[in-house]
Coordinates of C-alpha atoms in Angstrom, one line a residue:
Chain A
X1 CA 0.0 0.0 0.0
X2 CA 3.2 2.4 0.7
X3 CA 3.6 2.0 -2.7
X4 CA 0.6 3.2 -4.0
X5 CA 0.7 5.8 -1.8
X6 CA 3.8 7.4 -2.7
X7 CA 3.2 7.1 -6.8
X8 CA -0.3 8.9 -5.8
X9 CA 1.5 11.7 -4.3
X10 CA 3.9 12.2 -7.2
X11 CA 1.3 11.9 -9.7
X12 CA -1.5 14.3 -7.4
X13 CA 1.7 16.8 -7.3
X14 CA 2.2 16.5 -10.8
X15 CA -1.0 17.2 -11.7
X16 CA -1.5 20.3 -9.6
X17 CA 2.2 21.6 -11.0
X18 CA 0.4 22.3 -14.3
X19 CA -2.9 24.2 -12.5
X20 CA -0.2 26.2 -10.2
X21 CA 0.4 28.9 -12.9
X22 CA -3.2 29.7 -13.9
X23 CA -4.2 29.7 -10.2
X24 CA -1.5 32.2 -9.4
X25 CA -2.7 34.3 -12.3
X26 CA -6.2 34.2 -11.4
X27 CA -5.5 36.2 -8.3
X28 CA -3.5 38.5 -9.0
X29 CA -5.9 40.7 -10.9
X30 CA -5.3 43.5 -8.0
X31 CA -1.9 43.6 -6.2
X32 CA -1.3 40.9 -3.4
X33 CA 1.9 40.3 -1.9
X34 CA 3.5 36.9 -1.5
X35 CA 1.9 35.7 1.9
X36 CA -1.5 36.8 1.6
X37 CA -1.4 34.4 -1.9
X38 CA -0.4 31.8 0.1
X39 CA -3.0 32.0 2.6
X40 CA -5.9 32.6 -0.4
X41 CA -5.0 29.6 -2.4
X42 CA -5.1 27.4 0.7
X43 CA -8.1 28.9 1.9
X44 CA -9.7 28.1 -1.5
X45 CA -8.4 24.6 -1.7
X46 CA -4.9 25.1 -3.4
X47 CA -2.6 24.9 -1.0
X48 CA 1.3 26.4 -2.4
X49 CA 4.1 26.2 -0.4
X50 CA 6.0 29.7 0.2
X51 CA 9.2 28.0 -1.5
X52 CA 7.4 27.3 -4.4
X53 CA 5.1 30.4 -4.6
X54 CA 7.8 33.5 -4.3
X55 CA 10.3 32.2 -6.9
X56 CA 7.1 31.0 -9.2
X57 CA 5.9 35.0 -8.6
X58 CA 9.6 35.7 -9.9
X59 CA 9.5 33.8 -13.0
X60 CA 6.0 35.2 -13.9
X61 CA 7.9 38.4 -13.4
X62 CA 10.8 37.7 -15.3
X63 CA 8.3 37.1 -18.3
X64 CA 6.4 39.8 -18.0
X65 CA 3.2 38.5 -16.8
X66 CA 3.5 40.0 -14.0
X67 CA 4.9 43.0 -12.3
X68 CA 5.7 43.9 -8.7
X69 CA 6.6 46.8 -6.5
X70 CA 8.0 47.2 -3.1
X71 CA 5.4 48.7 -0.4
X72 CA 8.1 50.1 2.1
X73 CA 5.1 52.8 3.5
X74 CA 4.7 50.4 6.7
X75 CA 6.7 48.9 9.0
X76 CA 7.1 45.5 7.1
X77 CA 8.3 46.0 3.2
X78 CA 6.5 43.6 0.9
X79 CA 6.7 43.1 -2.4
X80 CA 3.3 43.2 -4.5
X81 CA 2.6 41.4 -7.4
X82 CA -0.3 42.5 -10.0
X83 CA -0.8 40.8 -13.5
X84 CA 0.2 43.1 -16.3
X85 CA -1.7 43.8 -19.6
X86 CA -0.1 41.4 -21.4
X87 CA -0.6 38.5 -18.2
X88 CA -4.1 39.8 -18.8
X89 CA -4.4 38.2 -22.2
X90 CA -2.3 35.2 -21.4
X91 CA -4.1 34.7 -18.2
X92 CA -7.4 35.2 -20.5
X93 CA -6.5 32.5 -22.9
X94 CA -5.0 30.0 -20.2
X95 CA -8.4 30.1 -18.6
X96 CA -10.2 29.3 -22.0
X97 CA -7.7 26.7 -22.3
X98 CA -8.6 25.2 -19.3
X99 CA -11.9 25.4 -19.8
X100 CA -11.8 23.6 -22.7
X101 CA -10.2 21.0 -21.4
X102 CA -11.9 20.4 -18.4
X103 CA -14.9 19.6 -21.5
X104 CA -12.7 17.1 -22.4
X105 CA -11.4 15.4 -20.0
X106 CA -15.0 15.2 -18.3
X107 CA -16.1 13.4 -21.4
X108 CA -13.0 11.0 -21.2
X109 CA -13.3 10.2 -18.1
X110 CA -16.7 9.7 -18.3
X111 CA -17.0 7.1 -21.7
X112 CA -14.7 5.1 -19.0
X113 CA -17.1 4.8 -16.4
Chain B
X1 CA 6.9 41.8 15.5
X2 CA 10.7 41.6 16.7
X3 CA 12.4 38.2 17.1
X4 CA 15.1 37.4 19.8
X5 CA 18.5 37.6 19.2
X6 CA 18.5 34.2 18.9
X7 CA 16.2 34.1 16.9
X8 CA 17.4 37.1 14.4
X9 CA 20.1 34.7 14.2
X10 CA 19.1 32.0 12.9
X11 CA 17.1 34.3 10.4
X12 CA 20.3 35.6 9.3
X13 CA 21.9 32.4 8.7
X14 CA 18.8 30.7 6.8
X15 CA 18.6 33.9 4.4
X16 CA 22.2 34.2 3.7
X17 CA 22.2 30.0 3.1
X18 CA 19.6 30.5 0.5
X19 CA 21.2 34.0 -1.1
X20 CA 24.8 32.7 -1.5
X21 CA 23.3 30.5 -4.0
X22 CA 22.0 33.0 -6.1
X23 CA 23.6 35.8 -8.3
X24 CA 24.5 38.8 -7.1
X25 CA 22.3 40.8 -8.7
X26 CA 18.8 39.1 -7.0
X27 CA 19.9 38.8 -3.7
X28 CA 18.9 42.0 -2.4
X29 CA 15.6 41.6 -3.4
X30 CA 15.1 37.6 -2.6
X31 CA 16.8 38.4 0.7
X32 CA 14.2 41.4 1.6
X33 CA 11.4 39.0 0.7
X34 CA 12.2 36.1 2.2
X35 CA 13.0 38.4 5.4
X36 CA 9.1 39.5 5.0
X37 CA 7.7 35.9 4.2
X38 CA 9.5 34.6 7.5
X39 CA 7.8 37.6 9.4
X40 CA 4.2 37.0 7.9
X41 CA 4.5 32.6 8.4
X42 CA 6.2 33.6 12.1
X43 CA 2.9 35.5 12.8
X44 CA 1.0 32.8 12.2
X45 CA -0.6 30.2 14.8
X46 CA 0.2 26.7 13.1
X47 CA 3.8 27.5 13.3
X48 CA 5.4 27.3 17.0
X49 CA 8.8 28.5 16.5
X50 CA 10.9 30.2 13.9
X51 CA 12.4 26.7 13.7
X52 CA 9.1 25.3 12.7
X53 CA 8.5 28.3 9.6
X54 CA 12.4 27.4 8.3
X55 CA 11.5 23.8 8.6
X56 CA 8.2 25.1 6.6
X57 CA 10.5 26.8 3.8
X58 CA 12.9 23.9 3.5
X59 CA 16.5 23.1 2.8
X60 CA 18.3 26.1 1.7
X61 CA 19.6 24.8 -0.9
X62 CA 16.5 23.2 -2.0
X63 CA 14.8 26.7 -2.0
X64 CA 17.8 28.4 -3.5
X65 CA 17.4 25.9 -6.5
X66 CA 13.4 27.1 -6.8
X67 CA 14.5 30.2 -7.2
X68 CA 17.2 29.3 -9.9
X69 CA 14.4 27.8 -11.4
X70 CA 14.5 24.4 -13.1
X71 CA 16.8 22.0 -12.4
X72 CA 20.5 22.3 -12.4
X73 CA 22.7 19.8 -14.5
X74 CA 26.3 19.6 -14.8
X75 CA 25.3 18.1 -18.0
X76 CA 21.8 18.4 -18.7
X77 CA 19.2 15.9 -21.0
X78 CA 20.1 18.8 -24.2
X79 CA 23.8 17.6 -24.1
X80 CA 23.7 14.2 -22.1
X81 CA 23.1 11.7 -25.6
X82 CA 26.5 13.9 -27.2
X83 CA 27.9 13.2 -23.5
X84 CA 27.6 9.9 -23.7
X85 CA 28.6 9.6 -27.3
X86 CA 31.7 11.3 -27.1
X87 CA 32.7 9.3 -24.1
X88 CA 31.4 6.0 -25.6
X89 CA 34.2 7.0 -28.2
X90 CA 37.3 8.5 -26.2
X91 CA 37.0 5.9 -23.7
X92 CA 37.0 2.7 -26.2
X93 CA 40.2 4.0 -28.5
X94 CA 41.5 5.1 -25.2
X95 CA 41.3 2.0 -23.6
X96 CA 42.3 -0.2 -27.2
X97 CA 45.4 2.5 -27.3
X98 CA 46.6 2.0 -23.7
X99 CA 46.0 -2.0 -24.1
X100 CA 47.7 -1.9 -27.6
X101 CA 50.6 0.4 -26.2
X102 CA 51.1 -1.6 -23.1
X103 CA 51.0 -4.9 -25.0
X104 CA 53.8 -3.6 -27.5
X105 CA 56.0 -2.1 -24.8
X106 CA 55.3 -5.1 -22.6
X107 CA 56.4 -7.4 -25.9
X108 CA 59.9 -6.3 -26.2
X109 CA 60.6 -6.4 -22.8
X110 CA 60.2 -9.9 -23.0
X111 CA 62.7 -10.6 -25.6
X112 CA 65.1 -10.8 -22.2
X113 CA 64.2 -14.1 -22.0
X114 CA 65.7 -17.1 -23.1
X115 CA 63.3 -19.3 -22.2
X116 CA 59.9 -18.5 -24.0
X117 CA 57.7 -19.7 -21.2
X118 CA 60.0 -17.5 -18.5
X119 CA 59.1 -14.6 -21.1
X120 CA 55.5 -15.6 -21.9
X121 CA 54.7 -15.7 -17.7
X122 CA 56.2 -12.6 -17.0
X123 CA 54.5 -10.9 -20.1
X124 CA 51.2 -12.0 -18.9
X125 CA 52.1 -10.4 -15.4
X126 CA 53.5 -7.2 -16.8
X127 CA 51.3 -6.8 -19.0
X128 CA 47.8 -7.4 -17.2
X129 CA 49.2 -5.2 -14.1
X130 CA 50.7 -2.3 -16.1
X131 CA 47.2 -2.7 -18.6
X132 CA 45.3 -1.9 -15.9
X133 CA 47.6 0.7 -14.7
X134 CA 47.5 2.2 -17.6
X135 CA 43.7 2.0 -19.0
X136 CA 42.3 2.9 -15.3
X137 CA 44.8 6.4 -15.4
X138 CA 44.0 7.2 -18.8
X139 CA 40.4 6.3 -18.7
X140 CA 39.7 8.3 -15.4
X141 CA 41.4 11.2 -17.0
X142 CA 39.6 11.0 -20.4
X143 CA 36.5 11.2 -18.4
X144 CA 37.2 14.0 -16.5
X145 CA 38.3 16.2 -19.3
X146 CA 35.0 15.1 -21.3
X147 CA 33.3 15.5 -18.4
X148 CA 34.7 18.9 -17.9
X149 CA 34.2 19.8 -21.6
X150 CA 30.7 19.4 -21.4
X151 CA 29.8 21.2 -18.2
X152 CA 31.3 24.0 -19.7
X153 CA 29.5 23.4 -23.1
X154 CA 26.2 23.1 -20.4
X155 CA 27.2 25.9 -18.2
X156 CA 27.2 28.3 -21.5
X157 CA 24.2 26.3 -23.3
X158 CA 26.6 26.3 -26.3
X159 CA 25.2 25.3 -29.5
X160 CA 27.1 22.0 -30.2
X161 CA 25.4 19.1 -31.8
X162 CA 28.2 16.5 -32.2
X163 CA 26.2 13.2 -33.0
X164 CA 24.5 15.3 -35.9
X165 CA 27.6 17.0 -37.0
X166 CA 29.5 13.8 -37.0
X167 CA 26.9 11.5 -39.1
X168 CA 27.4 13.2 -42.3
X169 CA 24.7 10.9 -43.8
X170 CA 23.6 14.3 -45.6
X171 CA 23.2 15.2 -49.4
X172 CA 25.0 18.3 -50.5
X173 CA 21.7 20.0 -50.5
X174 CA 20.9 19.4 -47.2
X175 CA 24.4 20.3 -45.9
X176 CA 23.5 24.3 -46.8
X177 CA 20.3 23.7 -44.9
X178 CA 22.3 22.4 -41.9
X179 CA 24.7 25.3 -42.0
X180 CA 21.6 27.7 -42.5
X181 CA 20.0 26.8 -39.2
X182 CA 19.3 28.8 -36.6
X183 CA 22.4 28.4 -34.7
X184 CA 21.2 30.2 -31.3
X185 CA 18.2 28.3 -31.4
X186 CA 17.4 24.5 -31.5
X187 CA 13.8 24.5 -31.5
X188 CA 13.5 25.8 -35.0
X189 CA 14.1 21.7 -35.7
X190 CA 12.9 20.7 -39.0
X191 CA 11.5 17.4 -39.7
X192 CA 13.4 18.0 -43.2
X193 CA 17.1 17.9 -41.5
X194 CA 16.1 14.0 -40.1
X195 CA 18.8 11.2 -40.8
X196 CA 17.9 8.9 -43.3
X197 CA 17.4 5.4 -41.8
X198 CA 20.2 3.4 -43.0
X199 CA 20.0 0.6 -45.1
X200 CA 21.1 -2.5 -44.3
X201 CA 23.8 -3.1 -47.0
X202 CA 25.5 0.5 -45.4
X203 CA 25.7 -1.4 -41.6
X204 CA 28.5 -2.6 -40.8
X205 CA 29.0 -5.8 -39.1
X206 CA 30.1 -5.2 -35.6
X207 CA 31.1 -9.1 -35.5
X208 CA 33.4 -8.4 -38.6
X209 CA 35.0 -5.7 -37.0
X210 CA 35.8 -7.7 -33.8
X211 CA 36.8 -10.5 -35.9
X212 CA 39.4 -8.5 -37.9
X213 CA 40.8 -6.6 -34.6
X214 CA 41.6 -10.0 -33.1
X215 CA 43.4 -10.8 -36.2
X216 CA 45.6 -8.3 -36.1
X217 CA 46.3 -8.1 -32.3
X218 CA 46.9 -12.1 -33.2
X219 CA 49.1 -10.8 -36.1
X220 CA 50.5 -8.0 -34.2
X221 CA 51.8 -10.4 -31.3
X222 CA 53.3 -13.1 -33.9
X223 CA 55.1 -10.1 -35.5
X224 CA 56.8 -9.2 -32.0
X225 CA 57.0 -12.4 -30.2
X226 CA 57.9 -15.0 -32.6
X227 CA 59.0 -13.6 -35.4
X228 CA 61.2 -16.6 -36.0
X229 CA 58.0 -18.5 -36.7
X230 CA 56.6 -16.4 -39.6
X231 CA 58.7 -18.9 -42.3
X232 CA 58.1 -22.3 -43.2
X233 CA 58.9 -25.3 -40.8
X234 CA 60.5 -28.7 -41.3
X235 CA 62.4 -32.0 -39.7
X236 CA 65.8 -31.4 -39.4
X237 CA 67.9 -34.4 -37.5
X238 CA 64.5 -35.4 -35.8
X239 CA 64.4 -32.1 -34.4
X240 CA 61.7 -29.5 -35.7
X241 CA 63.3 -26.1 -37.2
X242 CA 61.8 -23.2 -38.2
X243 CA 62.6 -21.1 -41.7
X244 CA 62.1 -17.4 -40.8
X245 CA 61.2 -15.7 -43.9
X246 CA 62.6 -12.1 -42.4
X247 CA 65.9 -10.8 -41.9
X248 CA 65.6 -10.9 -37.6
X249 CA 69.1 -9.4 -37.4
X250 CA 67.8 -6.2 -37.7
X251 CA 64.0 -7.3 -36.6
X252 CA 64.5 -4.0 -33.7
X253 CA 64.7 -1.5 -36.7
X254 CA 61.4 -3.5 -38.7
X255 CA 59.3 -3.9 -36.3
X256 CA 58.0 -0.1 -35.2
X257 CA 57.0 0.1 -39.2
X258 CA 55.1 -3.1 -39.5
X259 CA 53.7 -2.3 -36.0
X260 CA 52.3 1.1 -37.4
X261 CA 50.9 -0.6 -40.4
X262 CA 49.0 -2.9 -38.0
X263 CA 47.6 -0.4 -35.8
X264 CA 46.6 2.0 -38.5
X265 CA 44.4 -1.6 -39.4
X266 CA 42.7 -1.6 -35.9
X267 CA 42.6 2.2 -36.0
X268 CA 40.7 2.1 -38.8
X269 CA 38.6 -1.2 -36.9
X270 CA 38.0 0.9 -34.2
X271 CA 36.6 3.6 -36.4
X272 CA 34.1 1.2 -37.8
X273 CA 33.0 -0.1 -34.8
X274 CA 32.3 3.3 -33.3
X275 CA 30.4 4.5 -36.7
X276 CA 28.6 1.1 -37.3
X277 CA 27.8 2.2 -40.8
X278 CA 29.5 3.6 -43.7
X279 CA 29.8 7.2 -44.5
X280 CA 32.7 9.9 -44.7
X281 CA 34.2 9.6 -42.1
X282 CA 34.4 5.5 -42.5
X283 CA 35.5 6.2 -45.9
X284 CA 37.8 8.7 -45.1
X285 CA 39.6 7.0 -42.1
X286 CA 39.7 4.2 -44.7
X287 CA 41.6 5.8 -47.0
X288 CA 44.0 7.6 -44.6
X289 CA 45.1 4.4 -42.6
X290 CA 45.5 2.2 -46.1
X291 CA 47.6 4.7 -47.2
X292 CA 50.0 4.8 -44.1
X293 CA 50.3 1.8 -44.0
X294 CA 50.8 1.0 -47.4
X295 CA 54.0 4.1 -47.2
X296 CA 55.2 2.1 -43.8
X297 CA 54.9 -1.3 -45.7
X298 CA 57.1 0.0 -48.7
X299 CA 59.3 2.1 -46.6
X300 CA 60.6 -0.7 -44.6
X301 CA 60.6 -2.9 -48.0
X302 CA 62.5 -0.8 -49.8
X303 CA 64.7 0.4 -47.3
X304 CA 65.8 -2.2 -45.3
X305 CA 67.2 -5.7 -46.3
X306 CA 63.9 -7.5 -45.0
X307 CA 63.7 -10.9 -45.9
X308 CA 66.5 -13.4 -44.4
X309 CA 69.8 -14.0 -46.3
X310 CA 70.2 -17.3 -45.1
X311 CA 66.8 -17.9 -46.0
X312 CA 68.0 -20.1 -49.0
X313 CA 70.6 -22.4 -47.7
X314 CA 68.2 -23.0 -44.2
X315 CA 65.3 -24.1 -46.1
X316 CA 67.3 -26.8 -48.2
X317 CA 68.5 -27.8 -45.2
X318 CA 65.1 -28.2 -44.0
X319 CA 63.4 -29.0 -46.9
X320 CA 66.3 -31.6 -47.8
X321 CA 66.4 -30.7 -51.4
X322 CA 68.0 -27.9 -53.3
X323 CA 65.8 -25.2 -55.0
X324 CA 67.1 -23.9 -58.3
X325 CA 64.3 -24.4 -60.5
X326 CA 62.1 -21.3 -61.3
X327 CA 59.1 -23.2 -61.5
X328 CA 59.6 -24.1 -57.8
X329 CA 57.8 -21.7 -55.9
X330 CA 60.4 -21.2 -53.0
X331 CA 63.2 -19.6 -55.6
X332 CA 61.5 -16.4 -55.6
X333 CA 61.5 -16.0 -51.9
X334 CA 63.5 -13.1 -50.4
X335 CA 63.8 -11.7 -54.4
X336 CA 62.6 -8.0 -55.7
X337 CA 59.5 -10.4 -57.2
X338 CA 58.9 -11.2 -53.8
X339 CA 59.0 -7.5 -52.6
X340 CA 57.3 -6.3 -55.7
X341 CA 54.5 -8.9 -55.2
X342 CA 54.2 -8.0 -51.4
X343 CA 53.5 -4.4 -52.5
X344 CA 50.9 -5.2 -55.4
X345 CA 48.9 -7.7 -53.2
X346 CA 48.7 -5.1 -50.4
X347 CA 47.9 -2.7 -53.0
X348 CA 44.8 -4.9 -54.4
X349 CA 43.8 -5.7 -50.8
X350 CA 43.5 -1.8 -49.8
X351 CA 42.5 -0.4 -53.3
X352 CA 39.9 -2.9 -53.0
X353 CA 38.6 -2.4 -49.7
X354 CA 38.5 1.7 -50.3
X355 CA 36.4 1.2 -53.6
X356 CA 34.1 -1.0 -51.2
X357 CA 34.5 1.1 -48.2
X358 CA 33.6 4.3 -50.6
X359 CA 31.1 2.9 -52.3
X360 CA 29.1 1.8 -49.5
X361 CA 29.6 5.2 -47.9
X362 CA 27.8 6.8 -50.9
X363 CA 25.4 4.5 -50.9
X364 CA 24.4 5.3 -47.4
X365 CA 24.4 9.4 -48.0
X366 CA 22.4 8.6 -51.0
X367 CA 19.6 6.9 -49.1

């Protein structure tokens, strides 16, 4: 049973690795820093660790998806992350993408059953 | 919220164990956030300690690589098949040269002594410890330098395609193609610049090529062990004697050019067996070591008194008849005829084998 267990955690991480991006994206229409992402995706069922979160924000930064700015006003700096026009459109299309394929795999799954 | 000093500390240490891992240029601003992500998990209830929110975060390194993003190779699945290829090769010629070399410096040594058997035992023990010496020195370094070659070639994401470059299975029209390609990026691939799928006449045998390297290593040995048995044998007083066809006085001064000859042969074996079809390079390697050897061959022919003087008056002996007929075959032993026919048969044999070698090449670029 260890063994099934442990190729269900790979394959389960796997398959959230690909949804990780659009969920990001999705809520990041206004400015969020790092943390309170964290605690939103868990709260709505997809939990990210912080490891994997911040340098996933940087990437999405690095291409543009995204852009950030440091909030120094208060006592703690933090860095806020907002989806730029152009992570507008690719979040846009990623979602129709998704969509789409949810379709799909619904009607795979189900000619299985 | 404001941590102990303790607690500061071990702050400190965690950030500046991820950062050092980073570039320069990021680790202000990675340092600043992970400094404000500690502060905001630290705050929260599930975690006890700041221990507990480091254990949260992970191994340094391990969150140091996240932030490098992707995994880091020394030599990555883009360059690992050339890896492997390249080493396949170095390490194989490497290891036939350092056997070969061994074998031939172990060889003379053992003309020392008298007794065959005394020579033959202490060859074998010479040779297998100073083989293994020798392969397991040259091996390990051959590795590393590869090695190091390609973690550079990694390291800069150079553009090097070796396996592609080195199977020149192309047609003239394709090689512009080749040289027309995108060279900073790979993924403009085109089905168009596939390899042909070799046909079967273009393959080379790898059992032919084994068979013909044991040859010569058999050849190579006979040559510097017991030269005095390349003749013809016979009775002589009940006891068996042994004709040598060469001149052995000066055997030392012979043997380096026949030796060459021969390993040009297994050069060229060594070629085949790492190509495993014909193309250039089989064809050109084919022509190159033919022709050294063939300029060895005649260069030790020509220059140096070769076959045995004596060879005449021995083999009567042996044969227990005298040879002055020129129908008999033996008369033209140790004669320019005998030179000249050396040469022309040597000639045929490699003329042959390029025209073959060649033509199978073509036939495999043509596919």
């Amino acid at each position: 049973m260890k063994e099934l267990d442990e190729i269900m955690a790979a394959l389960v991480l796997e398959l959230r690795r690909g949804t990780l991006i659009l969920s990001v994206l999705s809520q990041l229409k206004e400015p969020a820093y790092g943390y309170t992402l964290v605690q939103k995706l868990e709260e709505k069922g997809m939990s990210i660790e912080p490891g994997t979160l911040y340098p996933l924000l940087r990437r999405l930064e690095k291409q543009e998806l995204l852009a950030s700015e440091w909030e120094t006003s208060t006592s703690k700096p933090r860095k806020y992350y907002r989806r730029t026009d152009f992570g507008n459109q690719v979040y846009e299309k990623l979602k129709d993408q998704w969509q789409r394929m949810t379709v799909d795999m619904e009607q795979l799954l189900r000619e299985d059953d | 919220m404001k941590f102990g000093n303790s607690e500061q500390e071990m702050i400190d240490r965690y950030v500046w164990d991820v950062i050092r891992r980073l570039p320069v240029s990021q680790r202000k601003d990675i340092e600043m956030e992970l400094r404000s992500l500690i502060e905001d998990m630290a705050e929260e209830e599930q975690y006890d300690s700041i221990e507990d929110v480091l254990r949260k975060l992970g191994k340094p390194a391990e969150l140091a690589g996240q932030y490098r993003g992707g995994k880091q190779y020394i030599i990555g699945p883009e360059y690992f098949e050339q890896y492997v290829f390249v080493l396949k090769i170095v390490v194989i010629v490497n290891l036939a040269f350092s056997l070969f070399g061994t074998m031939v410096k172990e060889l003379s040594n053992m003309k020392q002594y008298d007794h065959i058997v005394d020579g033959i035992i202490k060859f074998c023990v010479d040779f297998f410890a100073h083989a293994i010496e020798e392969s397991m020195i040259s091996t390990f370094g051959a590795f590393g330098v590869i090695t190091f070659i390609f973690a550079v070639i990694e390291y800069f994401k150079l553009d090097v395609d070796i396996v592609y470059e080195l199977n020149i299975h192309v047609e003239p029209k394709d090689l512009k193609k080749r040289f027309r390609k995108d060279s900073k990026q790979n993924d403009n691939w085109e089905p168009s610049g596939l390899l042909p799928v070799p046909s079967p006449k273009t393959l080379i045998k790898r059992s032919d090529t084994i068979f013909e390297i044991v040859f010569v290593s058999i050849l190579c040995w006979l040559f510097i062990v017991m030269p005095e048995f390349l003749g013809f044998f016979g009775k002589v007083n009940g006891k068996i004697k042994a004709v040598p066809v060469f001149n052995l006085d000066i055997w030392d001064e012979i043997l380096p050019f026949l030796i060459l000859a021969m390993a040009m042969s297994l050069i060229h074996s060594i070629v085949k067996l790492m190509m495993g079809r014909y193309g250039s390079v089989v064809s050109l390697s084919c022509i190159l070591t033919n022709t050294i050897s063939f300029v060895s061959t005649v260069i030790v022919f020509k220059m140096y008194p070769i076959w045995n003087s004596n060879f005449f008056e021995e083999l009567e002996q042996v044969l227990g008849r005298t040879i002055t007929s020129k129908g008999d075959i033996f008369y033209y032993i140790g004669t320019d005829s005998a030179t000249n026919a050396t040469f022309l048969v040597m000639f045929v044999i490699a003329m042959a084998e390029i025209a073959v070698t060649v033509y199978k090449g073509r036939l495999g670029e043509s596919v």
